[in-house]
Coordinates of N, CA and C in Angstrom, one line a residue:
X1 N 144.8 88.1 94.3 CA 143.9 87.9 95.4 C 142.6 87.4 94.8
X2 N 142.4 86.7 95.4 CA 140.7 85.5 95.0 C 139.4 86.7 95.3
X3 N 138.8 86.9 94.9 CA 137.5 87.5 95.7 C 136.1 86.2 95.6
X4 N 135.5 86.9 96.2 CA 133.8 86.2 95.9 C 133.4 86.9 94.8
X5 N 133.6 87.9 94.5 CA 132.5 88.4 93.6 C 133.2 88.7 92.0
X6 N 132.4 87.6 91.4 CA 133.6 88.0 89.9 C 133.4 88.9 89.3
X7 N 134.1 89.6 87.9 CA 133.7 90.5 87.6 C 133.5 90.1 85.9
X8 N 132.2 90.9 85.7 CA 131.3 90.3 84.5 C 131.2 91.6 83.6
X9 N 131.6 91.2 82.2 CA 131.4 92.8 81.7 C 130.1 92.7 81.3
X10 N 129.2 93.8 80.8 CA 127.9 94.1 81.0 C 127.8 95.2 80.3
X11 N 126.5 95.6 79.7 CA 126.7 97.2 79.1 C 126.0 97.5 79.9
X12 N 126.2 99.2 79.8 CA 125.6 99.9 80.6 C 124.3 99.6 81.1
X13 N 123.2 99.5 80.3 CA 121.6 99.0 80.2 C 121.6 97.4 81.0
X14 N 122.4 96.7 80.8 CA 122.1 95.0 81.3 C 122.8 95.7 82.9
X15 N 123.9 96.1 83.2 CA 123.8 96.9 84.7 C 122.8 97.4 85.3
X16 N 122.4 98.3 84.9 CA 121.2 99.0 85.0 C 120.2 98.4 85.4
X17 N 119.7 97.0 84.5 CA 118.4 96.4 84.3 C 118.7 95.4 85.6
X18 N 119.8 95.0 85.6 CA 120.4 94.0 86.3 C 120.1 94.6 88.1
X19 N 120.3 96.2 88.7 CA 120.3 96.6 89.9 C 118.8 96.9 89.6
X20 N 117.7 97.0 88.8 CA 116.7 97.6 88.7 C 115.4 95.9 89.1
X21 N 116.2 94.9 88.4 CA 115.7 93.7 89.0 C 115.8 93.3 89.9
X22 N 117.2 93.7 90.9 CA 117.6 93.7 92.1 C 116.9 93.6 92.8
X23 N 116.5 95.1 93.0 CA 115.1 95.8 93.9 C 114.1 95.5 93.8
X24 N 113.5 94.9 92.7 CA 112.4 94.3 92.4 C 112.2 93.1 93.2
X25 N 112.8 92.5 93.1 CA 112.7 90.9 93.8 C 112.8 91.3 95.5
X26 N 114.1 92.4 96.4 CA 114.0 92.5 97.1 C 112.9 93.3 97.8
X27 N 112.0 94.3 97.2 CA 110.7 94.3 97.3 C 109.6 93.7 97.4
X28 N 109.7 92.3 96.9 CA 108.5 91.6 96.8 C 108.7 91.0 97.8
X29 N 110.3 90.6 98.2 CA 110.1 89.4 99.1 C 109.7 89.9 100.2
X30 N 109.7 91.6 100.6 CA 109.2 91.6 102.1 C 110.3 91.9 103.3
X31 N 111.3 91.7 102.8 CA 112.4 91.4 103.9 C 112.5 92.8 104.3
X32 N 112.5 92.9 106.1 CA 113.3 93.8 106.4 C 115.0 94.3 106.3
X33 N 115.0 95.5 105.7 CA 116.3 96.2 105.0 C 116.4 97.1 105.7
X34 N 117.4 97.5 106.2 CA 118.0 99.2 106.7 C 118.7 99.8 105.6
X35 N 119.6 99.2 104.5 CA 120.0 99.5 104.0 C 120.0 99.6 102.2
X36 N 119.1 100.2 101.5 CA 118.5 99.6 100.6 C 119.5 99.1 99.6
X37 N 120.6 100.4 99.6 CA 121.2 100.6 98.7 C 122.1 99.3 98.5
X38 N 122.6 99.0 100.0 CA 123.7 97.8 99.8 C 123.0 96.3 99.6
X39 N 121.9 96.5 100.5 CA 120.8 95.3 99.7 C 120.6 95.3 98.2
X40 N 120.1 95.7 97.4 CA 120.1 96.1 96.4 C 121.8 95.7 95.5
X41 N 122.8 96.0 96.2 CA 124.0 95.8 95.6 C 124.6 94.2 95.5
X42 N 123.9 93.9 97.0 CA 124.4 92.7 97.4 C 123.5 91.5 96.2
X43 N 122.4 91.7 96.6 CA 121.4 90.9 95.3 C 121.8 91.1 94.3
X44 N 122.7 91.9 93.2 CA 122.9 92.0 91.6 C 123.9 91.9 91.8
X45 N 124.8 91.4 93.3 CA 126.3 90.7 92.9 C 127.4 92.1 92.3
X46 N 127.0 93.2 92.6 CA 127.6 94.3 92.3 C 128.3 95.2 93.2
X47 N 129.4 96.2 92.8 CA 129.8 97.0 94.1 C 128.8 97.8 94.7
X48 N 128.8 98.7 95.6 CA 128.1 99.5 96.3 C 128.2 100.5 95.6
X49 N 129.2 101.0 95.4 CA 129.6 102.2 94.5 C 128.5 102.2 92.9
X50 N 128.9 101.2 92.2 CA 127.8 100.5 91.2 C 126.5 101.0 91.3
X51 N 126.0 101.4 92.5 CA 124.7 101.7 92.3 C 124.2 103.3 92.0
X52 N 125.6 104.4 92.4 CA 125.6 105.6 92.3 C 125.9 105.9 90.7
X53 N 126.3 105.0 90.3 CA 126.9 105.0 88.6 C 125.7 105.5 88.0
X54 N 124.4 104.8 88.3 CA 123.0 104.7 87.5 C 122.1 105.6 88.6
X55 N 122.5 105.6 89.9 CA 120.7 106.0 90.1 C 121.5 107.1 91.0
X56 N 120.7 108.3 91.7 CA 121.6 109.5 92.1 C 121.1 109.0 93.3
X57 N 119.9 108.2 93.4 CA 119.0 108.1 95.3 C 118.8 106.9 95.0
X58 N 118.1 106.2 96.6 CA 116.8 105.0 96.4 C 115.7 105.7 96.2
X59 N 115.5 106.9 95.9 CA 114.1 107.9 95.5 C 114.1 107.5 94.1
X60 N 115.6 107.6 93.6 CA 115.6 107.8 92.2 C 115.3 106.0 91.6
X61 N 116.2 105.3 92.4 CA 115.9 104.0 92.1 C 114.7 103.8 92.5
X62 N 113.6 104.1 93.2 CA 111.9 103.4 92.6 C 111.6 104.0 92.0
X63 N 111.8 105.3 91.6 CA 111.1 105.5 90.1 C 111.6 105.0 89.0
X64 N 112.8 104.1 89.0 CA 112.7 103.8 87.5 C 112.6 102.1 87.7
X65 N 112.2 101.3 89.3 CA 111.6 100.6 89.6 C 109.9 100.8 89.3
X66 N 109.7 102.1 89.8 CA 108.1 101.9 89.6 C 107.9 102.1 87.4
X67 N 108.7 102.8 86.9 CA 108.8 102.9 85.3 C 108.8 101.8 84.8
X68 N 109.4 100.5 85.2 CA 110.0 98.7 85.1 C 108.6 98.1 84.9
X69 N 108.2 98.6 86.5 CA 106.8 97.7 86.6 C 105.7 98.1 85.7
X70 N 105.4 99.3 85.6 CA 104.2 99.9 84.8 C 104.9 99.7 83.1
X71 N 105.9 99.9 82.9 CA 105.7 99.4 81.9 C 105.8 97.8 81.2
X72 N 105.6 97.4 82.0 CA 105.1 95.4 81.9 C 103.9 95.7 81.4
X73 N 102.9 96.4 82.8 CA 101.4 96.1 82.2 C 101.6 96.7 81.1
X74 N 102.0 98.2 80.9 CA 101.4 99.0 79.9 C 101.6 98.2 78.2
X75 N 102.7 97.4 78.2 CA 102.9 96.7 77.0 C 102.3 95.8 77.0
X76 N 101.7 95.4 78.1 CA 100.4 93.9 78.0 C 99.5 94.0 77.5
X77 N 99.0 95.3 77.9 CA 97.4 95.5 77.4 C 97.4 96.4 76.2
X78 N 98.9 96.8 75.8 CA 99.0 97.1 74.2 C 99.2 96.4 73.2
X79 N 99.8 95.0 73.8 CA 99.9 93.9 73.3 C 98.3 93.5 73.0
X80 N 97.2 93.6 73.4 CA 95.7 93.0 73.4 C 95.5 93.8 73.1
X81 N 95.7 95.1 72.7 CA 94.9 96.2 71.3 C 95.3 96.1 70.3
X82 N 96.6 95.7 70.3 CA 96.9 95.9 69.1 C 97.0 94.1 68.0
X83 N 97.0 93.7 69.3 CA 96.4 91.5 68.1 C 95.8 91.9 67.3
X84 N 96.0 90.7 66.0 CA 95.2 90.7 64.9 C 94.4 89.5 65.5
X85 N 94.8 89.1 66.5 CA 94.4 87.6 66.6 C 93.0 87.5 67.3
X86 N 91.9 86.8 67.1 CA 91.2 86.5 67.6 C 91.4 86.3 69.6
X87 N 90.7 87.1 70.4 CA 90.7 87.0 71.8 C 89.7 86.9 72.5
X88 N 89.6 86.0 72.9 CA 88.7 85.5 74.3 C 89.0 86.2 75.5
X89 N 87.5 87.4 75.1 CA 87.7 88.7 76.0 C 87.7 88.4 77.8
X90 N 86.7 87.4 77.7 CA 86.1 87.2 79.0 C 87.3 86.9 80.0
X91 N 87.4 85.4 79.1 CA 88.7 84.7 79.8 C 90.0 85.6 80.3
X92 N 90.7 86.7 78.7 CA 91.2 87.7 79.0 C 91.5 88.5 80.5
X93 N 90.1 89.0 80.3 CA 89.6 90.1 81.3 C 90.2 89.5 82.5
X94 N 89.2 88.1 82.6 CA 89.2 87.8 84.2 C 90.6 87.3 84.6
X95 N 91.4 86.6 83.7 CA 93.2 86.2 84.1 C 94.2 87.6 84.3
X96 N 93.3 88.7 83.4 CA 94.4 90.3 84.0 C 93.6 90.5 85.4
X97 N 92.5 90.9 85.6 CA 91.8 90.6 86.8 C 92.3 90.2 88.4
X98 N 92.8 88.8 87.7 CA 93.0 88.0 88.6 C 94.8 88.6 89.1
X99 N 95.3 88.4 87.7 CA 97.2 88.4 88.1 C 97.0 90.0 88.8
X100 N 96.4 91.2 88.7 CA 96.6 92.1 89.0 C 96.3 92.7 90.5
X101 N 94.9 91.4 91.0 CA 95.0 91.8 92.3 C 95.7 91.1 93.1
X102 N 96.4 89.6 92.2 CA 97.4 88.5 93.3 C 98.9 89.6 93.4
X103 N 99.2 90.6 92.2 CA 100.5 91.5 92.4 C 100.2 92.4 93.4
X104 N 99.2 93.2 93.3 CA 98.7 94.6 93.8 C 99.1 94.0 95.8
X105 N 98.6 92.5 95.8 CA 98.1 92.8 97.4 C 99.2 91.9 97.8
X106 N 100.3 91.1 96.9 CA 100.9 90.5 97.4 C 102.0 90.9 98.6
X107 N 102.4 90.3 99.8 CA 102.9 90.6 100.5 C 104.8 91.2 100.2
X108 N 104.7 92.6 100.7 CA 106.1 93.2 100.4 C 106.2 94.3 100.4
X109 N 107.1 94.9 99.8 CA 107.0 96.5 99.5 C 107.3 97.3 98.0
X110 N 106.9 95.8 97.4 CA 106.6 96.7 95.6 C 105.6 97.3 95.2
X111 N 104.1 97.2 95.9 CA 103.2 97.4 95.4 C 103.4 99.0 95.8
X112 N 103.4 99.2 97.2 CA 103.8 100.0 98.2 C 104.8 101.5 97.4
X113 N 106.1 100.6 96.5 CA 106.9 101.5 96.3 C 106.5 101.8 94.9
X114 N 106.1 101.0 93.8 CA 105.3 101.4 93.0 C 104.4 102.7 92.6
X115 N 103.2 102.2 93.6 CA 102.3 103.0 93.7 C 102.1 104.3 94.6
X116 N 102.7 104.2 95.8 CA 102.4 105.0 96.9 C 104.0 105.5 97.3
X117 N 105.3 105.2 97.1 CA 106.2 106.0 97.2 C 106.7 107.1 96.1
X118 N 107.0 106.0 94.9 CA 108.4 106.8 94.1 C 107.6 107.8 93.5
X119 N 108.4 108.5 93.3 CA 108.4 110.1 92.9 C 107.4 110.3 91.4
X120 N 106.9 111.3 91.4 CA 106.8 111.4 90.0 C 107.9 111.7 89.1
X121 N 107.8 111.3 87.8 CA 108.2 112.0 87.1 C 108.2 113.8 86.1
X122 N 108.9 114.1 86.4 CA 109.0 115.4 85.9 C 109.0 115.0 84.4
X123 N 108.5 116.4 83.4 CA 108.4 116.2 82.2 C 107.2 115.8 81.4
X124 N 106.6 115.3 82.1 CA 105.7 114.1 81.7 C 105.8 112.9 81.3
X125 N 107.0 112.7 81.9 CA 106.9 111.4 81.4 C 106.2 109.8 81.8
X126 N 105.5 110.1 82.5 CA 104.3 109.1 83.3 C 104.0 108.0 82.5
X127 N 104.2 107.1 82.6 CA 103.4 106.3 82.0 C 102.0 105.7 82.1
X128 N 101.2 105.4 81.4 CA 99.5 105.7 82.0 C 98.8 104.4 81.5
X129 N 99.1 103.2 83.1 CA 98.1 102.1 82.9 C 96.8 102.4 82.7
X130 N 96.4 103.6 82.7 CA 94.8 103.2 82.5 C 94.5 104.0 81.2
X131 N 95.4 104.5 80.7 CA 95.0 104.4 79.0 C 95.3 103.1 78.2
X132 N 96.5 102.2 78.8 CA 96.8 101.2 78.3 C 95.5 100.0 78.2
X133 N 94.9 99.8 79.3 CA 93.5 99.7 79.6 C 92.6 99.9 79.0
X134 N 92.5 101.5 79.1 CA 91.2 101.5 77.9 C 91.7 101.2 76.6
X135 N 92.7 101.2 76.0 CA 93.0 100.6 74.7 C 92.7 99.3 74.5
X136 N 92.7 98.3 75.2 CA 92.5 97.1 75.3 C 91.1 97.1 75.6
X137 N 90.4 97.7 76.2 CA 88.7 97.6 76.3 C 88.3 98.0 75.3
X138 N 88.6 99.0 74.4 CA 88.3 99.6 73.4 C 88.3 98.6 71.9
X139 N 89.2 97.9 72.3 CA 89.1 96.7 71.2 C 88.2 95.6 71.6
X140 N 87.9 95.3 72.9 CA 87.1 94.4 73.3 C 85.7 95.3 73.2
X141 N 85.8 95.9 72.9 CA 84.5 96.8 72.1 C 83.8 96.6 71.1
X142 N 85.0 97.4 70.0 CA 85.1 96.6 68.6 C 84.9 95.5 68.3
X143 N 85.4 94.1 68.9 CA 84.8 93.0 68.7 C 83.8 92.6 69.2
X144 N 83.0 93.9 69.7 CA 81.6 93.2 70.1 C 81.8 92.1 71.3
X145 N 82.3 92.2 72.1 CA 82.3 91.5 73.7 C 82.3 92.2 74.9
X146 N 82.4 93.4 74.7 CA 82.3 94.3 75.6 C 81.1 95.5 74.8
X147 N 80.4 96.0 76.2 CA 79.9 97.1 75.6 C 79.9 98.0 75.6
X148 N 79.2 99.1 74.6 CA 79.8 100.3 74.1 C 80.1 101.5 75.4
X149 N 80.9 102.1 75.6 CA 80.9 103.5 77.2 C 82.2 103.8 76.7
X150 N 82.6 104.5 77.6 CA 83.5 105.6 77.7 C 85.0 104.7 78.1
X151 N 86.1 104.3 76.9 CA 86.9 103.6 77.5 C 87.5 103.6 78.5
X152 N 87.9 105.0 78.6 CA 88.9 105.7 79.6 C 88.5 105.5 80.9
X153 N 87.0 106.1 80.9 CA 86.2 105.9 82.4 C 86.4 104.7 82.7
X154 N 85.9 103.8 81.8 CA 85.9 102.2 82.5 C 87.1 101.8 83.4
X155 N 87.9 102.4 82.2 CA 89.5 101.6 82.5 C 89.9 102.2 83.8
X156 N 89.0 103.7 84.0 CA 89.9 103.9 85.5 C 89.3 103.9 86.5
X157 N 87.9 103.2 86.5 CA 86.7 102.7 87.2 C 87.3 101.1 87.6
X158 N 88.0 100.6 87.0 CA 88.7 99.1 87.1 C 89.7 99.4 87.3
X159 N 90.2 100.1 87.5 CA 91.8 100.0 88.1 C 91.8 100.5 89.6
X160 N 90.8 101.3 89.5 CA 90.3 101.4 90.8 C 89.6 100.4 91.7
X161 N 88.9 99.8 90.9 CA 88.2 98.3 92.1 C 88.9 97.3 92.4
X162 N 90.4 97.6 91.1 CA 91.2 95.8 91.4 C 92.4 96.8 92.3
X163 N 92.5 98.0 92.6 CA 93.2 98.5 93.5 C 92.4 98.1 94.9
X164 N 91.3 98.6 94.7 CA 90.2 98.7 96.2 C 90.4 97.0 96.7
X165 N 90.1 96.4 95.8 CA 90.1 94.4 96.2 C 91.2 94.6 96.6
X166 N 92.4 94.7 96.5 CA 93.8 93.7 96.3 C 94.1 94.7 97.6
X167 N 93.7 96.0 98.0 CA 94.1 96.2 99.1 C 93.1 96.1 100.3
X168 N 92.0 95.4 100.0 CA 91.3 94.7 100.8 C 91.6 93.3 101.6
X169 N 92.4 92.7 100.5 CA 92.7 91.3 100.6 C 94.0 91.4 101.3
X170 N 95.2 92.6 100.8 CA 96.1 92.8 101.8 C 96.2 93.0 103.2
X171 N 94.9 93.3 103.7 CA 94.4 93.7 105.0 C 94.1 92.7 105.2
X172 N 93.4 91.0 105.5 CA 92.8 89.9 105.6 C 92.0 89.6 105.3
X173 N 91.3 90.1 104.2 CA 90.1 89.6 103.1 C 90.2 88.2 102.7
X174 N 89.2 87.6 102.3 CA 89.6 86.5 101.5 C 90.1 86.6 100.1
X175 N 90.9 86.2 99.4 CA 91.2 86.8 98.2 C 90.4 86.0 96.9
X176 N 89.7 84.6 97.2 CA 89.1 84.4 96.1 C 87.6 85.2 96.2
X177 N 86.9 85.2 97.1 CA 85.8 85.9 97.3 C 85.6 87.1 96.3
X178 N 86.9 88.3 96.9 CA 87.2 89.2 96.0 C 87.3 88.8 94.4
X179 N 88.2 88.1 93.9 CA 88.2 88.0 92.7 C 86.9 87.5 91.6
X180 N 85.7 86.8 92.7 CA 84.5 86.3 92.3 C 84.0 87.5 92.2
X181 N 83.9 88.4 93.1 CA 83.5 89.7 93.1 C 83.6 90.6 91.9
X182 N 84.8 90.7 91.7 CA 85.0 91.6 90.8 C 84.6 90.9 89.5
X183 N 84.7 89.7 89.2 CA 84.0 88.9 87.8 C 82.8 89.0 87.6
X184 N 81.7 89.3 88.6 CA 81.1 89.2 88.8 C 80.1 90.7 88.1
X185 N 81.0 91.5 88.8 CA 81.1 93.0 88.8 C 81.2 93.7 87.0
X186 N 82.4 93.2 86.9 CA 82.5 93.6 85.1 C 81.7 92.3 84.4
X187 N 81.3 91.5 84.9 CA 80.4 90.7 83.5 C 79.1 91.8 83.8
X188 N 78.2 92.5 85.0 CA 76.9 92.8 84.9 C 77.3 94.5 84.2
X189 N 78.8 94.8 84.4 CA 79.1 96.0 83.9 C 79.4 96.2 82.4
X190 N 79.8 95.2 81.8 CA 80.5 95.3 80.5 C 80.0 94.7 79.4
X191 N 79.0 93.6 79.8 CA 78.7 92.6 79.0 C 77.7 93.6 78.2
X192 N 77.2 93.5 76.7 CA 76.3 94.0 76.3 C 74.6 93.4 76.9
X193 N 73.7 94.1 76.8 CA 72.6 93.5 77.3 C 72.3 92.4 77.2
X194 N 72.4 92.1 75.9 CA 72.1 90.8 75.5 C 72.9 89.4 76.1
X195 N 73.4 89.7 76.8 CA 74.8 88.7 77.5 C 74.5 88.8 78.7
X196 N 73.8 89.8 79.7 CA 73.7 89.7 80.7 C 72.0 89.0 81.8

């Protein structure tokens, strides 16, 4: 008997990553779903059953949806503490800036399930964009482009304003206005005196 759907072997983790991309994409796009699970199933071309294999809930699948996402940024901005390489902080700053409030406000229900649904983690196992953040400001420190304060503060003083923008703009803000805004904002905030 012919089916539609072939069958692909996979390890456990490329399954996993594969239903975890799933939901990613069908979160951004917005679409109304009644059924997450089979949505989700249908998108990674997998059985329904497939999805109980890895996740116990859709509770359980956005937290390791919301784990996916945060840990993107968190290896970004560890990726820019830890360069040897000469970085152009400004430019830097304002392109994370920018991609962070075009994700944060874009239309759908990732940002939504991200940030404001899925569960915590028990354990501690949290992962923490805004230490990732201040690690990356903390080097744009060190090299003298940023100036000297409290990394941690900053970092969660800015994750806060590109949250406050991006869900400004999600409501009908203009969205480049905002992003002038906030450039605007960390160059009179960050810049050493002598720069501003």
């Amino acid at each position: 008997m012919v089916t539609s759907r072939s069958r692909r072997r996979l390890s456990p983790e490329a399954r996993r990553g594969e239903l975890i991309d799933a939901a990613i994409r069908l979160l951004r796009s917005g679409q109304e779903v009644t059924n997450w699970v089979q949505a989700v199933t249908t998108e990674a071309d997998a059985a329904k059953g497939t999805f109980y294999v890895y996740f116990s809930s859709w509770e359980d699948m956005l937290a390791a949806v919301r784990d996916h996402v945060q840990r993107d940024y968190v290896d970004r901005f560890h990726r820019l503490a830890e360069s040897t390489e000469p970085i152009d902080w400004w430019a830097t700053l304002d392109a994370e800036c920018a991609a962070a409030i075009e994700d944060i406000s874009r239309p759908g229900g990732l940002h939504a399930a991200v940030f404001h649904s899925a569960p915590e983690p028990t354990g501690g196992g949290r992962l923490d964009i805004v230490d990732a953040i201040a690690k990356a400001l903390r080097r744009g420190m060190d090299d003298g482009a940023f100036r000297r304060l409290d990394a941690h503060m900053a970092a969660t003083i800015l994750f806060t304003v590109l949250h406050g923008a991006a869900d400004a703009i999600a409501a009908g803000d203009q969205r480049q206005s905002w992003v002038e805004a906030v450039r605007d904002l960390t160059r009179q905030w960050l810049a050493p005196a002598e720069q501003r």
